[in-house]
Amino acid sequence: MLERIKIQGGFHLSDATLDALDSFINDVIDRYELEGPSTLAGEVVSQRRWLQPSLTGWVPPRHAHRLATIAGKLSGWLSYMAVNLGLFSSARAYGSEAFQLAEHAENDDLKAWVRGTQSLAEFYDGQYRKALDYAVDGRRYADSGPQAVRLAVNGQARALGHLEERKAAEATIDEAYELLPRFPSEPGMSPCISFGVYSRARVASNAATAYLALPLPDKALQHAQDAAATVETSSSQWSHALVRLDMASAFITKPRPELEHGIALATEAMTASRENRIESIRQRLRTFQDQLAGVAEPAMTRTFDEQFAAWLTEESVTT
């Protein structure tokens, strides 16, 4: 429908048009982890540009908040996609725009989601204190709503782990689990760019990442294995890769390292993500490589280094 409206030469702001935009958002959520940001970012940019004239012109009051919410979601996604592509300046710019639109829409749930994405950008850029600050601020808007789960376990707990604030990190992980029963259960591995509540499996996978940073590898392994049971039935290759990488790091950093098991899982993660690579996978592979170098014999690390170098070379050719 959106393409037909474009071909017909205009943007008629009606309930039907806004319904079509909502359908587009649902479609991207379903496709994102299969197709990835390199494929879908162009479509989202196109829709976002198409909305801009209406945002700067007169909008019927009954449509204004809904239009701003849709535009805010699209800008928020572009921030999220930029993080996945390692483009942190772009992520910050889109995040700022998305938050302004959420304010215009007077949509606290969207404000909380955007703060979570801004936290994500800072986390993967290594700015853990800023990541924590965004997550804490997001909790003001989320209150006890569904975004509080994501902000607690993905934003606060993981940043606190890297800041070596063990008690606070564990408390926010516990809080995320305690919040889950307040909401309808989300089956499987919830989509990473969903605006809804996290599933239990996604909470578990984020908890594993936080415990690795503390470092508490046995607890990380427990939560990663909890998520893995669901991930095995998921179509998300990213989730397959990320959970395997957390398990791999846990196995090689335990008091009694299981090096071969860890390397096998990391190798499986590279295979699972070969067709669709994102920044979080690249970073965790580098972390695993550094951890392995500290515990394994040179011959073992050399073999993995060669495999990882080949994976990176393939990535540079295909992206």
Coordinates of C-alpha atoms in Angstrom, one line a residue:
M1 CA 0.0 0.0 0.0
L2 CA 2.8 2.4 0.9
E3 CA 4.4 2.0 -2.6
R4 CA 1.0 2.6 -4.3
I5 CA 0.6 5.9 -2.3
K6 CA 4.1 7.0 -3.4
I7 CA 3.4 6.1 -7.0
Q8 CA 0.2 8.1 -6.9
G9 CA 2.2 11.1 -6.0
G10 CA 1.5 12.2 -2.5
F11 CA 1.2 11.5 1.2
H12 CA -2.4 11.7 2.3
L13 CA -2.4 11.5 6.0
S14 CA -5.3 9.2 6.9
D15 CA -6.0 6.4 9.3
A16 CA -5.5 4.0 6.4
T17 CA -2.1 5.4 5.6
L18 CA -1.0 5.3 9.3
D19 CA -2.3 1.7 9.5
A20 CA -0.1 0.9 6.5
L21 CA 2.9 2.4 8.2
D22 CA 2.2 0.4 11.3
S23 CA 2.0 -2.7 9.1
F24 CA 5.4 -1.8 7.6
I25 CA 6.8 -1.6 11.1
N26 CA 5.5 -5.0 12.0
D27 CA 6.9 -6.4 8.7
V28 CA 10.4 -5.0 9.5
I29 CA 10.3 -6.5 13.0
D30 CA 9.6 -9.9 11.4
R31 CA 12.3 -9.6 8.7
Y32 CA 15.1 -7.9 10.6
E33 CA 17.1 -10.7 12.1
L34 CA 17.0 -12.7 8.8
E35 CA 17.9 -9.8 6.4
G36 CA 19.9 -7.5 8.7
P37 CA 20.6 -3.7 8.7
S38 CA 22.5 -3.7 5.4
T39 CA 19.4 -4.8 3.6
L40 CA 16.6 -3.1 5.6
A41 CA 18.2 0.3 6.5
G42 CA 17.5 1.6 3.0
E43 CA 13.8 0.8 3.3
V44 CA 13.5 2.4 6.7
V45 CA 15.4 5.6 5.5
S46 CA 13.0 5.8 2.5
Q47 CA 9.9 5.6 4.7
R48 CA 11.4 8.1 7.2
R49 CA 12.1 10.6 4.5
W50 CA 8.6 10.2 3.1
L51 CA 7.1 11.2 6.5
Q52 CA 9.3 14.3 6.9
P53 CA 7.1 16.8 5.0
S54 CA 4.1 16.0 7.1
L55 CA 6.1 16.3 10.3
T56 CA 7.1 19.8 9.4
G57 CA 3.7 20.9 8.1
W58 CA 0.2 21.1 9.5
V59 CA -1.1 17.7 10.8
P60 CA -4.7 17.1 11.9
P61 CA -4.5 17.0 15.8
R62 CA -6.0 13.5 15.9
H63 CA -3.1 12.2 13.8
A64 CA -0.2 14.3 15.2
H65 CA 0.9 12.0 18.1
R66 CA 0.5 8.8 16.1
L67 CA 2.5 10.3 13.2
A68 CA 5.3 11.4 15.6
T69 CA 5.3 8.0 17.2
I70 CA 5.7 6.2 13.8
A71 CA 8.5 8.6 12.8
G72 CA 10.2 8.2 16.2
K73 CA 10.1 4.4 15.8
L74 CA 11.7 4.6 12.3
S75 CA 14.5 7.0 13.5
G76 CA 15.0 4.8 16.6
W77 CA 15.5 1.8 14.3
L78 CA 18.0 3.7 12.2
S79 CA 19.9 4.3 15.5
Y80 CA 19.7 0.7 16.3
M81 CA 20.8 -0.4 12.8
A82 CA 23.7 2.0 13.0
V83 CA 24.9 0.3 16.2
N84 CA 24.7 -3.1 14.5
L85 CA 26.8 -1.7 11.7
G86 CA 29.4 -0.1 14.0
L87 CA 28.4 3.5 13.0
F88 CA 28.3 5.1 16.4
S89 CA 28.1 8.8 15.3
S90 CA 25.1 8.0 13.1
A91 CA 23.6 6.0 16.0
R92 CA 23.8 9.0 18.3
A93 CA 22.4 11.4 15.8
Y94 CA 19.4 9.2 15.0
G95 CA 18.9 8.4 18.7
S96 CA 18.7 12.1 19.5
E97 CA 16.2 12.7 16.7
A98 CA 14.1 9.7 17.8
F99 CA 13.9 10.9 21.4
Q100 CA 12.8 14.4 20.2
L101 CA 10.0 12.7 18.2
A102 CA 9.0 10.6 21.2
E103 CA 8.8 13.7 23.3
H104 CA 6.6 15.4 20.6
A105 CA 4.4 12.3 20.6
E106 CA 4.2 12.4 24.4
N107 CA 5.0 8.7 24.3
D108 CA 6.8 7.6 27.4
D109 CA 7.1 4.0 26.3
L110 CA 8.9 5.1 23.1
K111 CA 11.1 7.5 25.1
A112 CA 12.1 4.5 27.3
W113 CA 12.8 2.4 24.2
V114 CA 14.9 5.1 22.6
R115 CA 16.9 5.5 25.8
G116 CA 17.6 1.8 25.7
T117 CA 18.9 2.1 22.2
Q118 CA 21.1 5.1 23.1
S119 CA 22.4 3.0 26.0
L120 CA 23.1 0.2 23.5
A121 CA 25.1 2.6 21.3
E122 CA 27.3 3.7 24.2
F123 CA 27.8 0.2 25.4
Y124 CA 29.2 -1.1 22.1
D125 CA 31.3 2.0 21.8
G126 CA 32.9 1.2 25.1
Q127 CA 31.3 4.1 27.0
Y128 CA 29.9 2.1 29.9
R129 CA 29.1 5.0 32.2
K130 CA 27.1 6.8 29.5
A131 CA 25.4 3.5 28.7
L132 CA 24.4 3.2 32.3
D133 CA 23.2 6.8 32.5
Y134 CA 20.9 6.4 29.5
A135 CA 19.5 3.2 30.9
V136 CA 18.8 4.8 34.3
D137 CA 17.1 7.8 32.6
G138 CA 15.1 5.4 30.5
R139 CA 13.7 3.8 33.6
R140 CA 12.1 7.1 34.6
Y141 CA 9.9 6.9 31.5
A142 CA 9.4 3.2 31.6
D143 CA 8.3 3.1 35.2
S144 CA 7.2 -0.5 35.7
G145 CA 6.1 -0.9 32.1
P146 CA 7.5 -3.4 29.5
Q147 CA 10.5 -1.3 28.6
A148 CA 11.8 -1.6 32.2
V149 CA 12.8 -5.2 31.5
R150 CA 15.0 -4.3 28.6
L151 CA 16.5 -1.2 30.3
A152 CA 17.3 -3.3 33.4
V153 CA 19.0 -6.3 31.9
N154 CA 20.3 -5.0 28.5
G155 CA 21.1 -1.4 29.6
Q156 CA 21.9 -1.3 33.4
A157 CA 23.1 -4.8 34.1
R158 CA 25.6 -5.1 31.2
A159 CA 27.0 -1.7 31.8
L160 CA 27.3 -2.3 35.5
G161 CA 29.1 -5.5 34.8
H162 CA 31.8 -3.7 32.8
L163 CA 32.0 -1.0 35.5
E164 CA 32.7 -3.9 38.0
E165 CA 29.7 -3.0 40.1
R166 CA 28.8 -6.6 41.0
K167 CA 26.0 -6.1 43.5
A168 CA 24.2 -3.5 41.4
A169 CA 24.5 -5.6 38.3
E170 CA 23.1 -8.7 40.0
A171 CA 20.3 -6.7 41.5
T172 CA 19.2 -5.4 38.1
I173 CA 19.3 -8.9 36.6
D174 CA 17.1 -10.1 39.4
E175 CA 14.8 -7.2 38.9
A176 CA 14.4 -7.9 35.2
Y177 CA 13.3 -11.5 36.0
E178 CA 10.9 -10.2 38.7
L179 CA 9.3 -7.8 36.2
L180 CA 8.6 -10.4 33.5
P181 CA 5.5 -12.0 35.2
R182 CA 3.7 -8.7 35.1
F183 CA 3.4 -8.9 31.3
P184 CA 1.9 -11.5 28.9
S185 CA 4.5 -14.1 28.2
E186 CA 6.5 -13.5 25.0
P187 CA 7.2 -16.9 23.3
G188 CA 10.6 -17.9 21.9
M189 CA 13.4 -15.3 21.4
S190 CA 11.7 -12.0 21.1
P191 CA 12.9 -9.9 18.1
C192 CA 15.8 -7.6 19.0
I193 CA 14.1 -4.5 17.5
S194 CA 10.7 -5.2 18.9
F195 CA 9.0 -2.4 20.8
G196 CA 7.4 -5.0 23.1
V197 CA 8.6 -6.7 26.2
Y198 CA 11.6 -9.0 26.2
S199 CA 11.0 -12.7 26.3
R200 CA 12.5 -14.8 29.1
A201 CA 15.1 -16.2 26.7
R202 CA 16.3 -12.7 25.7
V203 CA 16.5 -11.7 29.4
A204 CA 18.6 -14.9 30.0
S205 CA 21.0 -14.1 27.1
N206 CA 21.5 -10.6 28.3
A207 CA 22.0 -11.7 31.9
A208 CA 24.7 -14.1 30.6
T209 CA 26.6 -11.2 28.9
A210 CA 26.4 -9.2 32.1
Y211 CA 27.7 -12.1 34.3
L212 CA 30.7 -12.6 31.9
A213 CA 31.8 -9.0 32.5
L214 CA 31.7 -9.3 36.3
P215 CA 33.4 -12.0 35.7
L216 CA 31.2 -14.8 37.0
P217 CA 31.5 -17.4 34.2
D218 CA 29.6 -20.2 36.0
K219 CA 26.5 -17.9 36.3
A220 CA 27.0 -16.7 32.8
L221 CA 27.0 -20.3 31.5
Q222 CA 23.9 -21.1 33.5
H223 CA 21.9 -18.2 31.9
A224 CA 23.4 -18.8 28.4
Q225 CA 22.3 -22.4 28.6
D226 CA 18.9 -21.3 29.7
A227 CA 18.6 -19.1 26.6
A228 CA 20.2 -21.8 24.3
A229 CA 17.3 -24.1 24.8
T230 CA 15.0 -21.5 23.1
V231 CA 17.6 -20.2 20.7
E232 CA 17.9 -23.7 19.1
T233 CA 14.3 -23.4 17.8
S234 CA 14.7 -19.7 16.7
S235 CA 15.3 -18.6 13.2
S236 CA 17.6 -15.8 14.4
Q237 CA 21.2 -16.6 13.4
W238 CA 22.4 -13.7 15.5
S239 CA 20.9 -15.2 18.6
H240 CA 22.5 -18.5 17.8
A241 CA 25.9 -16.8 17.4
L242 CA 25.7 -14.5 20.4
V243 CA 24.6 -17.1 22.8
R244 CA 27.2 -19.5 21.6
L245 CA 29.9 -16.8 22.0
D246 CA 28.8 -16.1 25.6
M247 CA 28.9 -19.9 26.3
A248 CA 32.3 -20.1 24.6
S249 CA 33.8 -17.3 26.8
A250 CA 32.3 -18.9 29.9
F251 CA 33.8 -22.2 29.1
I252 CA 37.4 -20.8 28.7
T253 CA 37.3 -18.5 31.7
K254 CA 36.0 -21.0 34.2
P255 CA 38.4 -22.0 37.0
R256 CA 38.9 -25.2 35.1
P257 CA 38.8 -24.0 31.4
E258 CA 37.3 -26.2 28.7
L259 CA 39.2 -24.8 25.8
E260 CA 38.2 -27.2 23.1
H261 CA 34.6 -26.9 23.9
G262 CA 34.8 -23.1 23.9
I263 CA 36.7 -23.0 20.6
A264 CA 34.1 -25.3 19.0
L265 CA 31.3 -23.0 20.1
A266 CA 33.1 -19.9 18.9
T267 CA 33.7 -21.6 15.5
E268 CA 30.0 -22.5 15.3
A269 CA 29.1 -18.8 16.0
M270 CA 31.2 -17.7 13.1
T271 CA 29.5 -20.2 10.9
A272 CA 26.0 -19.2 12.1
S273 CA 26.7 -15.5 11.5
R274 CA 28.5 -15.8 8.2
E275 CA 25.6 -14.6 6.1
N276 CA 24.6 -11.7 8.4
R277 CA 27.2 -10.1 10.7
I278 CA 26.7 -7.4 13.2
E279 CA 28.9 -5.3 15.5
S280 CA 28.1 -7.3 18.7
I281 CA 29.3 -10.5 17.1
R282 CA 32.5 -8.9 15.9
Q283 CA 33.2 -7.5 19.3
R284 CA 32.5 -10.8 21.2
L285 CA 34.7 -12.7 18.8
R286 CA 37.5 -10.3 19.5
T287 CA 36.9 -10.6 23.2
F288 CA 37.0 -14.4 22.9
Q289 CA 40.2 -14.2 21.0
D290 CA 41.9 -12.1 23.7
Q291 CA 40.6 -14.4 26.4
L292 CA 41.8 -17.5 24.6
A293 CA 45.3 -16.0 24.2
G294 CA 45.5 -15.7 28.0
V295 CA 44.8 -19.4 28.7
A296 CA 45.6 -21.5 25.7
E297 CA 48.9 -22.8 24.1
P298 CA 50.1 -20.7 21.1
A299 CA 49.3 -23.5 18.6
M300 CA 45.7 -23.5 19.7
T301 CA 45.3 -19.8 19.6
R302 CA 47.1 -19.6 16.2
T303 CA 44.5 -21.9 14.7
F304 CA 41.6 -19.9 16.0
D305 CA 43.3 -16.6 15.0
E306 CA 43.5 -17.9 11.4
Q307 CA 39.9 -18.8 11.4
F308 CA 38.8 -15.5 12.8
A309 CA 41.0 -13.6 10.3
A310 CA 39.4 -15.5 7.5
W311 CA 35.9 -14.7 8.9
L312 CA 36.9 -11.0 9.0
T313 CA 38.2 -11.1 5.4
E314 CA 35.0 -12.7 4.2
E315 CA 33.1 -9.9 6.0
S316 CA 35.1 -7.2 4.3
V317 CA 34.3 -8.7 0.9
T318 CA 30.6 -9.2 1.4
T319 CA 29.7 -6.0 3.3

